[in-house]
């Protein structure tokens, strides 16, 4: 990622996971969130973990899930 020119941040936070991720991303001015999907508890056609689904619901930013 470093050589691609894509800016990213790695931060250590505490609190309710999904809400904290969504709020922090908005607070620091992210354009979008990219999250890995490791869970198997998906809803319908969206196979994603519970944290990823909660971030999708909590965030006003676009969220991309990757395998």
XYZ file of N, CA and C in Angstrom:
201
model
N 0.828 -1.184 0.000
C 0.000 0.000 0.000
C 0.873 1.247 0.000
N 1.995 1.208 0.716
C 2.844 2.386 0.812
C 3.321 2.860 -0.554
N 3.643 1.955 -1.456
C 4.150 2.325 -2.765
C 3.057 2.728 -3.745
N 1.794 2.495 -3.400
C 0.692 2.785 -4.328
C 0.256 4.242 -4.297
N 0.665 4.974 -3.283
C 0.234 6.363 -3.164
C -1.085 6.523 -2.433
N -1.687 5.419 -2.014
C -2.935 5.474 -1.264
C -2.613 5.873 0.169
N -3.289 6.902 0.658
C -3.083 7.322 2.043
C -3.952 6.477 2.965
N -3.397 6.086 4.078
C -4.143 5.297 5.042
C -3.656 5.636 6.439
N -4.405 5.190 7.424
C -4.013 5.401 8.807
C -4.224 4.115 9.587
N -3.413 3.926 10.610
C -3.565 2.816 11.540
C -3.616 3.430 12.926
N -4.714 3.249 13.608
C -4.902 3.845 14.923
C -5.375 2.788 15.904
N -5.053 2.978 17.166
C -5.517 2.104 18.233
C -6.552 2.880 19.040
N -7.760 2.364 19.102
C -8.877 3.033 19.766
C -9.552 2.069 20.722
N -10.404 2.591 21.564
C -11.206 1.716 22.427
C -12.647 2.182 22.395
N -13.547 1.240 22.615
C -14.977 1.532 22.612
C -15.709 0.471 21.827
N -17.012 0.653 21.663
C -17.787 -0.283 20.837
C -17.197 -0.296 19.418
N -16.811 -1.448 18.938
C -15.970 -1.549 17.745
C -16.552 -0.841 16.522
N -17.716 -1.235 16.074
C -18.262 -0.691 14.830
C -18.518 0.814 14.935
N -19.116 1.246 16.019
C -19.419 2.661 16.196
C -18.135 3.481 16.297
N -17.123 2.927 16.957
C -15.850 3.633 17.106
C -15.140 3.771 15.767
N -15.154 2.720 14.960
C -14.542 2.777 13.628
C -15.242 3.833 12.778
N -16.564 3.785 12.724
C -17.328 4.726 11.896
C -17.116 6.166 12.355
N -17.167 6.404 13.653
C -17.017 7.766 14.172
C -15.600 8.292 13.948
N -14.598 7.457 14.156
C -13.207 7.894 13.983
C -12.921 8.213 12.517
N -13.409 7.377 11.619
C -13.194 7.620 10.189
C -13.793 8.962 9.771
N -14.981 9.258 10.256
C -15.609 10.544 9.940
C -14.829 11.696 10.571
N -14.392 11.512 11.802
C -13.684 12.564 12.539
C -12.362 12.954 11.877
N -11.631 11.971 11.328
C -10.341 12.285 10.722
C -10.441 12.583 9.229
N -11.655 12.602 8.692
C -11.866 13.023 7.309
C -11.613 11.974 6.248
N -11.856 10.715 6.569
C -11.694 9.652 5.570
C -12.699 9.823 4.438
N -12.294 9.413 3.251
C -13.200 9.405 2.102
C -14.028 8.137 2.062
N -13.455 7.040 2.566
C -14.118 5.737 2.523
C -13.430 4.811 3.516
N -14.082 3.701 3.808
C -13.511 2.657 4.663
C -13.341 1.398 3.827
N -12.227 0.710 4.010
C -11.995 -0.586 3.371
C -11.762 -1.574 4.497
N -12.581 -2.624 4.517
C -12.503 -3.612 5.603
C -12.425 -5.009 5.034
N -11.644 -5.847 5.693
C -11.633 -7.259 5.353
C -12.852 -7.925 5.954
N -13.360 -8.909 5.262
C -14.513 -9.638 5.789
C -14.059 -11.054 6.133
N -14.041 -11.339 7.412
C -13.569 -12.636 7.870
C -14.688 -13.497 8.421
N -15.797 -12.891 8.749
C -16.883 -13.624 9.388
C -17.689 -14.455 8.419
N -18.574 -15.258 8.982
C -19.432 -16.115 8.160
C -20.892 -15.928 8.527
N -21.202 -14.852 9.236
C -22.562 -14.665 9.735
C -23.375 -13.721 8.851
N -23.091 -13.701 7.547
C -23.694 -12.728 6.651
C -25.203 -12.741 6.623
N -25.743 -11.652 6.138
C -27.191 -11.526 5.955
C -27.486 -11.599 4.471
N -28.317 -12.505 4.080
C -28.717 -12.587 2.679
C -27.536 -12.759 1.744
N -27.415 -11.853 0.776
C -26.359 -11.936 -0.235
C -25.064 -11.263 0.195
N -24.993 -10.791 1.426
C -23.808 -10.077 1.888
C -23.068 -10.912 2.926
N -22.155 -11.761 2.470
C -21.428 -12.596 3.425
C -20.350 -11.780 4.130
N -20.627 -11.360 5.319
C -19.676 -10.542 6.066
C -19.832 -10.823 7.544
N -18.809 -10.477 8.296
C -18.864 -10.658 9.738
C -19.740 -9.616 10.395
N -20.044 -9.847 11.648
C -20.954 -8.952 12.352
C -20.378 -7.557 12.508
N -19.053 -7.415 12.701
C -18.461 -6.080 12.822
C -18.590 -5.332 11.499
N -18.267 -5.987 10.398
C -18.375 -5.332 9.091
C -19.803 -4.881 8.814
N -20.775 -5.713 9.122
C -22.176 -5.333 8.920
C -22.560 -4.146 9.790
N -22.090 -4.127 11.033
C -22.404 -3.007 11.925
C -21.744 -1.724 11.445
N -20.528 -1.810 10.912
C -19.875 -0.618 10.362
C -20.640 -0.120 9.145
N -21.075 -1.032 8.282
C -21.885 -0.635 7.123
C -23.111 0.157 7.557
N -23.745 -0.273 8.626
C -24.951 0.401 9.118
C -24.638 1.709 9.827
N -23.504 1.759 10.533
C -23.186 2.923 11.366
C -22.514 4.055 10.601
N -21.864 3.751 9.493
C -21.050 4.749 8.804
C -21.831 5.486 7.727
N -21.606 6.792 7.663
C -22.147 7.596 6.571
C -21.213 7.550 5.364
N -20.009 7.008 5.558
C -19.015 6.905 4.489
C -19.228 5.629 3.683
N -18.743 5.615 2.427
C -18.766 4.367 1.677
C -17.885 3.338 2.366
N -18.338 2.078 2.387
C -17.576 0.993 3.003
C -17.391 -0.109 1.962
N -16.128 -0.469 1.700
C -15.815 -1.546 0.770
C -15.344 -2.749 1.581
N -15.968 -3.893 1.331
C -15.566 -5.130 1.992
C -14.745 -5.961 1.028
N -13.600 -6.453 1.497
C -12.726 -7.266 0.646
C -12.465 -8.603 1.320
N -12.208 -9.610 0.499
C -11.886 -10.938 1.036
C -10.429 -11.029 1.357
